[in-house]
mmCIF file of C-alpha atoms in Angstrom:
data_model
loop_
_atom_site.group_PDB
_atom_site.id
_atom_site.type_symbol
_atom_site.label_atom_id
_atom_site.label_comp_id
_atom_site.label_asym_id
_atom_site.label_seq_id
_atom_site.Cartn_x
_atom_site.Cartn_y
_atom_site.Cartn_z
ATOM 1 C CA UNK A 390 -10.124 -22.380 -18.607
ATOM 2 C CA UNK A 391 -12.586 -21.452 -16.197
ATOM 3 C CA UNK A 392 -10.317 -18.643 -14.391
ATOM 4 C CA UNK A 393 -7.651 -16.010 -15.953
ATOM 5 C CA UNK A 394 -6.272 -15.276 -13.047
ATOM 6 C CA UNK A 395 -6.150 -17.027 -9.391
ATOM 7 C CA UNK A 396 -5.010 -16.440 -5.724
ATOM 8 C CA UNK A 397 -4.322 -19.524 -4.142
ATOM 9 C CA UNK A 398 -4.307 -19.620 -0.480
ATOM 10 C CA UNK A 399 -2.713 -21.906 1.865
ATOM 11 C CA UNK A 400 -1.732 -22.583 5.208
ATOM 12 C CA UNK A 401 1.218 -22.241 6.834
ATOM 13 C CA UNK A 402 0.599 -26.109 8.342
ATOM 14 C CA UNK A 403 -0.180 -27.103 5.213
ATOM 15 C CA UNK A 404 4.091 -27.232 4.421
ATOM 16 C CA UNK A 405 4.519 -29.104 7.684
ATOM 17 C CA UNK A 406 3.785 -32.546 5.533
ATOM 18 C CA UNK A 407 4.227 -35.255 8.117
ATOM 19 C CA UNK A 408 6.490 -33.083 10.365
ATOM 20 C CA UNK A 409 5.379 -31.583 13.675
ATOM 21 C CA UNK A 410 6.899 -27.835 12.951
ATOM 22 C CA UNK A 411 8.694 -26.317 9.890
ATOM 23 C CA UNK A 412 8.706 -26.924 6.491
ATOM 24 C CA UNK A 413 8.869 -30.232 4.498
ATOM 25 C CA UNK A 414 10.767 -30.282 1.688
ATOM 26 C CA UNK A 415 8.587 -33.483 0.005
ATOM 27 C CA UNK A 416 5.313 -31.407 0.341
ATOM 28 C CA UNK A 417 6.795 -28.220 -0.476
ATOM 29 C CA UNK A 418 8.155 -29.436 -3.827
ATOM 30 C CA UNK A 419 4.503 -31.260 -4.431
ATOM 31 C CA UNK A 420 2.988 -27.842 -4.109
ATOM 32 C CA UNK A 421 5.568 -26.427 -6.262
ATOM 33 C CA UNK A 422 4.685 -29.260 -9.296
ATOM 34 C CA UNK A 423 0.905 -28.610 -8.734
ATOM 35 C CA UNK A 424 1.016 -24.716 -8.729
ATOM 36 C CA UNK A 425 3.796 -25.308 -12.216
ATOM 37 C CA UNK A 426 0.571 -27.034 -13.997
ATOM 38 C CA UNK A 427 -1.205 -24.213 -13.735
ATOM 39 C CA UNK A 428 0.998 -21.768 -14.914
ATOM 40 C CA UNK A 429 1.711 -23.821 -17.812
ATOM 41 C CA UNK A 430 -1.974 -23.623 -19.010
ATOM 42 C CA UNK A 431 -1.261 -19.914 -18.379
ATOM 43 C CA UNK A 432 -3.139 -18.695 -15.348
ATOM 44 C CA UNK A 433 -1.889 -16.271 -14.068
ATOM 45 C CA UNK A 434 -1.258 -17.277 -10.283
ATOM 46 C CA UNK A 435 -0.685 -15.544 -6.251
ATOM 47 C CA UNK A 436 -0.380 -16.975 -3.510
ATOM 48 C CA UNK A 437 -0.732 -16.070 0.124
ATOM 49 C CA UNK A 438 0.877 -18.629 2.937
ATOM 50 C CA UNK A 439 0.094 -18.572 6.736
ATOM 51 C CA UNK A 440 3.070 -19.035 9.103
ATOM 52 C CA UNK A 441 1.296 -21.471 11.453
ATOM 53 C CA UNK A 442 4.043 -23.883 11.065
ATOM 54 C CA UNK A 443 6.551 -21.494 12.500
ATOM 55 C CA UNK A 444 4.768 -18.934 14.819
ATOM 56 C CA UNK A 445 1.202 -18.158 15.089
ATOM 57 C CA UNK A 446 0.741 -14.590 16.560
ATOM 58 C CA UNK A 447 -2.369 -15.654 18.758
ATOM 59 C CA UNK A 448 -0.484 -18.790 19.984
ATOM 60 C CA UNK A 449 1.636 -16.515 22.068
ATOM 61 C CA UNK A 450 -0.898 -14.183 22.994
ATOM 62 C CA UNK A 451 -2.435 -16.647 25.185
ATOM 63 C CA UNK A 452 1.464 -17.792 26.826
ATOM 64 C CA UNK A 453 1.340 -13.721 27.974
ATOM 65 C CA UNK A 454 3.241 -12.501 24.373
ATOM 66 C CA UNK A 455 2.367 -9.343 23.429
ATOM 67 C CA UNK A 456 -0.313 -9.585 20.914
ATOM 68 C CA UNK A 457 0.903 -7.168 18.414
ATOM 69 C CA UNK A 458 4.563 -8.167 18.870
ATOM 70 C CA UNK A 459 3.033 -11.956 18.213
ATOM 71 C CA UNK A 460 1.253 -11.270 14.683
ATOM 72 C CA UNK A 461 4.856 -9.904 13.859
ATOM 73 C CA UNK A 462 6.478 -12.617 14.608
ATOM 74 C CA UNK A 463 3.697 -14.475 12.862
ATOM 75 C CA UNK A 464 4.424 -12.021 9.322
ATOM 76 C CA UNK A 465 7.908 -12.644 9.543
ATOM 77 C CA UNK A 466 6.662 -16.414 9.359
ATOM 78 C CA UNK A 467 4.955 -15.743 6.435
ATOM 79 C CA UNK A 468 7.654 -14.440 4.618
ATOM 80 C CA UNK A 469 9.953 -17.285 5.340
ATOM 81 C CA UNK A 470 6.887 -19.412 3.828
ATOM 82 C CA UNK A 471 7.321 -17.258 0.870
ATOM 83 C CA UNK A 472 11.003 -17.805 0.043
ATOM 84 C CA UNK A 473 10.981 -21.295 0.711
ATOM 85 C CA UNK A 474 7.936 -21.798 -1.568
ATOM 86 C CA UNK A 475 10.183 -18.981 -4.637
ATOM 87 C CA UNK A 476 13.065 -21.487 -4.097
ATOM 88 C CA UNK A 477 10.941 -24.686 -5.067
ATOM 89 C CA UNK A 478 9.194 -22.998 -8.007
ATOM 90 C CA UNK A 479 12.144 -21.875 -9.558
ATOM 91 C CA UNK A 480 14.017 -25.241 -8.964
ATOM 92 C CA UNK A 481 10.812 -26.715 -11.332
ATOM 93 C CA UNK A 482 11.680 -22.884 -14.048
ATOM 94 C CA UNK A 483 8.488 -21.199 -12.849
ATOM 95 C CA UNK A 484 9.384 -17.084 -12.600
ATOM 96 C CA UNK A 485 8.613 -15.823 -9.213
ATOM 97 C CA UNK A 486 8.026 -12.804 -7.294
ATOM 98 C CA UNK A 487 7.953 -12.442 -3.671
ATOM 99 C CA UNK A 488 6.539 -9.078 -2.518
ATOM 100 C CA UNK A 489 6.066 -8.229 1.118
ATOM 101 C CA UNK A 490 3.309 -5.866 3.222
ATOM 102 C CA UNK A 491 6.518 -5.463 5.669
ATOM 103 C CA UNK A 492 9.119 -3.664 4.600
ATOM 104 C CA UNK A 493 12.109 -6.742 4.151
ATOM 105 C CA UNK A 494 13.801 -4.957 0.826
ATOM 106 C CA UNK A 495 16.990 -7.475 1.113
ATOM 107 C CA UNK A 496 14.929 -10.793 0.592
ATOM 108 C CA UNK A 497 11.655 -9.309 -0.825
ATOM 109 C CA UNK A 498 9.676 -6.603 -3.269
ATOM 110 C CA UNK A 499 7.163 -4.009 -1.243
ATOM 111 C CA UNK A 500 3.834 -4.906 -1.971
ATOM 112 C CA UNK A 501 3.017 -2.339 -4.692
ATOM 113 C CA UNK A 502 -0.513 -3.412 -6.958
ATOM 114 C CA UNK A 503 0.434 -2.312 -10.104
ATOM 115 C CA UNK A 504 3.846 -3.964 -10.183
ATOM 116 C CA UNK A 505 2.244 -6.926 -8.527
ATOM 117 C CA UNK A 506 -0.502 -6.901 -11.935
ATOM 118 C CA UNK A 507 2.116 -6.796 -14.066
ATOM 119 C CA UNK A 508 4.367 -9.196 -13.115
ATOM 120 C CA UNK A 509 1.132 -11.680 -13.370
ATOM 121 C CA UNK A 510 0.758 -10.046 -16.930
ATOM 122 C CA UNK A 511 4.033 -11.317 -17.389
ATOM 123 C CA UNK A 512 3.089 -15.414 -16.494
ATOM 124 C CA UNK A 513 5.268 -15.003 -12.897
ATOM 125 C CA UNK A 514 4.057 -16.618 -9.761
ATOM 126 C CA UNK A 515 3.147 -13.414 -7.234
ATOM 127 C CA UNK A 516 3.823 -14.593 -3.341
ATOM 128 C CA UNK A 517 2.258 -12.119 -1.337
ATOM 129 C CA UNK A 518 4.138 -12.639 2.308
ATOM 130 C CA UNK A 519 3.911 -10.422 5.447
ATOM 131 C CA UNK A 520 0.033 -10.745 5.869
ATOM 132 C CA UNK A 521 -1.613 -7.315 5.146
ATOM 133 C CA UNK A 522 1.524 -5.582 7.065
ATOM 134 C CA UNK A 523 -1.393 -5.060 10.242
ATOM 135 C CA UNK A 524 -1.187 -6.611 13.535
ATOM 136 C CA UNK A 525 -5.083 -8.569 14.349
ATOM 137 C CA UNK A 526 -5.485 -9.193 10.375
ATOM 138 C CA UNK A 527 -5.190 -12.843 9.460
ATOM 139 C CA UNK A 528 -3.473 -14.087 6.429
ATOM 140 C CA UNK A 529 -7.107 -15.334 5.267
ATOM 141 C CA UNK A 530 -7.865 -11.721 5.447
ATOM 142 C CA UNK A 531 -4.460 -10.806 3.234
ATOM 143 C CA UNK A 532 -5.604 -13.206 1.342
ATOM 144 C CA UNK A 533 -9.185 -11.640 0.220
ATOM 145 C CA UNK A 534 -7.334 -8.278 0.161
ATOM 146 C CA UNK A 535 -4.721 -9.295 -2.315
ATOM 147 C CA UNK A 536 -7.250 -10.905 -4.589
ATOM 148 C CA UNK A 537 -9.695 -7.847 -4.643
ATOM 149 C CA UNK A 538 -6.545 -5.705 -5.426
ATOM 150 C CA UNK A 539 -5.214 -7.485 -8.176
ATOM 151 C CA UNK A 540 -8.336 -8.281 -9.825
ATOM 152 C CA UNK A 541 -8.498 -12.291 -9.062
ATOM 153 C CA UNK A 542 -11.634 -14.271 -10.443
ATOM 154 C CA UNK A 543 -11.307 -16.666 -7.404
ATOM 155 C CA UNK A 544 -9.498 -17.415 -4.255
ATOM 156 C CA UNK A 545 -9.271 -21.119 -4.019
ATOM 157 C CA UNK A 546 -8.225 -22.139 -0.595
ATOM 158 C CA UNK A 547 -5.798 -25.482 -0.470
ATOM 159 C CA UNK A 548 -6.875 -27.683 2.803
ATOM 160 C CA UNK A 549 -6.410 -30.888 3.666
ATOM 161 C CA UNK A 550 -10.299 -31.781 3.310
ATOM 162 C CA UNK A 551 -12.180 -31.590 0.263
ATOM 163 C CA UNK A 552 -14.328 -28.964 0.637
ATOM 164 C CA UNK A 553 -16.856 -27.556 3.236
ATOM 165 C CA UNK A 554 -19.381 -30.196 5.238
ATOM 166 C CA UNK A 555 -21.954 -29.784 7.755
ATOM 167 C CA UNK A 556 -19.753 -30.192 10.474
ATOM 168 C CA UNK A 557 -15.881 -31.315 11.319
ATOM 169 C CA UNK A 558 -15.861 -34.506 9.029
ATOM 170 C CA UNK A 559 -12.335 -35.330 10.739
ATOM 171 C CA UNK A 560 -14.754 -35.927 13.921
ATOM 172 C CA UNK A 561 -18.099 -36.479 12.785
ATOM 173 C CA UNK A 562 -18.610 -39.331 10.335
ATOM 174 C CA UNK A 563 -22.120 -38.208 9.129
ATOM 175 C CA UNK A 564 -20.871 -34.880 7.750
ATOM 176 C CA UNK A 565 -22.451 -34.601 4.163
ATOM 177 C CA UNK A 566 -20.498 -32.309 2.362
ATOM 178 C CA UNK A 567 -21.705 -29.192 -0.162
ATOM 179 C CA UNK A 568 -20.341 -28.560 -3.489
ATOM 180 C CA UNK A 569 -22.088 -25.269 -3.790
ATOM 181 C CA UNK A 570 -23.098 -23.297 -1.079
ATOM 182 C CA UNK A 571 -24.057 -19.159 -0.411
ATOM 183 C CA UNK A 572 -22.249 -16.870 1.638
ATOM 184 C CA UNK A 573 -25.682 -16.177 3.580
ATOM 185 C CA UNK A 574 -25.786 -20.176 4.525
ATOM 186 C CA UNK A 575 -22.414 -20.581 5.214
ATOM 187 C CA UNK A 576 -22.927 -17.365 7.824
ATOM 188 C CA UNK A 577 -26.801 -18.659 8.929
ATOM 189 C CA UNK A 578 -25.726 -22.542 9.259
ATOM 190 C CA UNK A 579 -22.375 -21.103 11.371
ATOM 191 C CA UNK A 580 -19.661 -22.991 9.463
ATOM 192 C CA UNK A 581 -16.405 -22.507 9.543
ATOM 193 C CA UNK A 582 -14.799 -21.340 5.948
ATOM 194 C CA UNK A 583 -12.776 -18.187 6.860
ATOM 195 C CA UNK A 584 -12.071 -16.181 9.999
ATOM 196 C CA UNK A 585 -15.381 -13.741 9.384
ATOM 197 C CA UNK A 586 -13.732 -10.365 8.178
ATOM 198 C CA UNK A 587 -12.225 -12.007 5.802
ATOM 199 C CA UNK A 588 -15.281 -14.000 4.447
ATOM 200 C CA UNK A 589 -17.413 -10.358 4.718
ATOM 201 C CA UNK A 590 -14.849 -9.010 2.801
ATOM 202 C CA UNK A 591 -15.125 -11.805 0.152
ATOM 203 C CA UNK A 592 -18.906 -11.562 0.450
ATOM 204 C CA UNK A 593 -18.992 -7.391 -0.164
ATOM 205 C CA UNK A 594 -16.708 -7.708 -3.072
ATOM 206 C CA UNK A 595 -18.493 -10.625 -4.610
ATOM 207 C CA UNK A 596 -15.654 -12.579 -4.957
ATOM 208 C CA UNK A 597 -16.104 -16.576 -4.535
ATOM 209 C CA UNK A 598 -14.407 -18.729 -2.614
ATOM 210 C CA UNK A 599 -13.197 -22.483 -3.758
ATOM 211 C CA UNK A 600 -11.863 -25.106 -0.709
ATOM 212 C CA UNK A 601 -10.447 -27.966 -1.642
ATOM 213 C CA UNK A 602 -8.056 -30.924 -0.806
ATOM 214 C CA UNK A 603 -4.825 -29.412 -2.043
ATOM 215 C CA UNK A 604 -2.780 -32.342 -1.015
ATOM 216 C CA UNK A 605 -4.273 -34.434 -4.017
ATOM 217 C CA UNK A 606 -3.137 -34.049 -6.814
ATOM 218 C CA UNK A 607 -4.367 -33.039 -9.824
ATOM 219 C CA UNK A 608 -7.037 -30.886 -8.101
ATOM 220 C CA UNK A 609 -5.608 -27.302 -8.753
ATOM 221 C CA UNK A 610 -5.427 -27.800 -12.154
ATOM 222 C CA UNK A 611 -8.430 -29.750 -12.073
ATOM 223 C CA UNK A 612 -10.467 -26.578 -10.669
ATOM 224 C CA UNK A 613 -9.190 -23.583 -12.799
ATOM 225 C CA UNK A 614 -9.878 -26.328 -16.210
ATOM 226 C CA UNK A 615 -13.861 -26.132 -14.803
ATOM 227 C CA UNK A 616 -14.014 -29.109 -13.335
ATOM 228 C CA UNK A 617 -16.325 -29.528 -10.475
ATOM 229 C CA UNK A 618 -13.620 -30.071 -7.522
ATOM 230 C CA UNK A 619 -13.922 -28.971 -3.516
ATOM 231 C CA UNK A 620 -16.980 -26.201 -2.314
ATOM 232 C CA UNK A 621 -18.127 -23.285 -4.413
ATOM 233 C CA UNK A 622 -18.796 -20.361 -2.216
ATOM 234 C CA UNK A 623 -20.319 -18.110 -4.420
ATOM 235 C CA UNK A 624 -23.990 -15.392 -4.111
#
């Protein structure tokens, strides 16, 4: 295997599927099958979800919404993210965790590292909801926070695109795409990979980054086996 021990990040639209807002079921339980490969091979796996299919904390910022009231709106998004995603693995028998930055004791664990570490010791699936608990910190940010915490060889961010191009290849045909690239280009050539304290963060720590089409599958397991899947984002 070419990692022990993964975060996976995804988006909160990602769940949407072919909906407009919320949570489909026939994606969610995709994911679920997809992340359940993995752990079979036994990586140990996290996960941090967005909660842009619910509420997006900057979305109501610019409607006039409190900014700080908005991101926790947009944690308590997450969360809901979280337990729908528990519910799906352990329909498929994959042991779960769901620990919160927010304090939510009835539905989830407090974030605490150690126990987090160990649970992953013990082949459960870590969901880290509630972003990093801190209004103006993005869940791509919780994301890179979480992994440097628990010790993760690699984030490897689900999209719906296969990697990172030149430019928007949703919009520009010509886009050529990179399957390795350094933090230094992907800051000098101003593309877009994650929001920038996260990706300084990432960059500080050492800690490479792997985008990919998550919606394909095959591709997750694909990645942590070696193969050469998405954009490395490595020194």
């Amino acid at each position: 295997m070419q990692y022990n021990r993964i975060l996976l990040k995804l988006s909160g639209e990602a769940l949407m599927g072919e909906k407009q807002y919320g949570i489909d079921s026939t994606r969610l339980s995709e994911y679920a099958e997809e992340i359940k490969k993995v752990v079979d091979k036994g990586i140990e796996v996290a996960i941090v979800i967005g909660g842009g299919n619910i509420f997006r904390g900057l979305t109501g910022a610019a409607t006039g919404m409190d900014r700080v009231q908005g991101d926790h709106m947009g944690m308590l998004a997450t969360v809901i993210n979280g337990l729908a995603l528990q519910s799906a693995l352990e329909l498929k028998g994959v042991q779960t965790r769901l620990q919160s930055a927010i304090k939510i004791n009835e539905v989830a664990e407090p974030f605490i590292r150690r126990r987090a570490m160990r649970h992953l010791e013990k082949g459960r699936v870590v969901i880290f909801g509630g972003g990093t608990g801190n209004p103006y910190f993005t869940t791509d940010s919780a994301a890179v926070l979480r992994a440097i915490e628990i010790e993760a060889d690699v984030i490897l961010k689900g999209t719906r695109v296969d990697g990172i191009y030149t430019s928007d290849p949703e919009k520009d045909k010509t886009a050529t795409k990179f399957d390795t690239i350094s933090f230094t280009d992907v800051l000098t050539k101003g593309l877009k990979v994650m929001d920038t304290t996260a990706f300084t963060l990432s960059q500080e720590n050492e800690l490479p980054i792997v985008v990919f089409d998550m919606n394909k599958k095959g591709n997750l397991l694909k990645i942590v086996e070696g193969e050469n899947i998405g954009t490395v984002v490595n020194l």
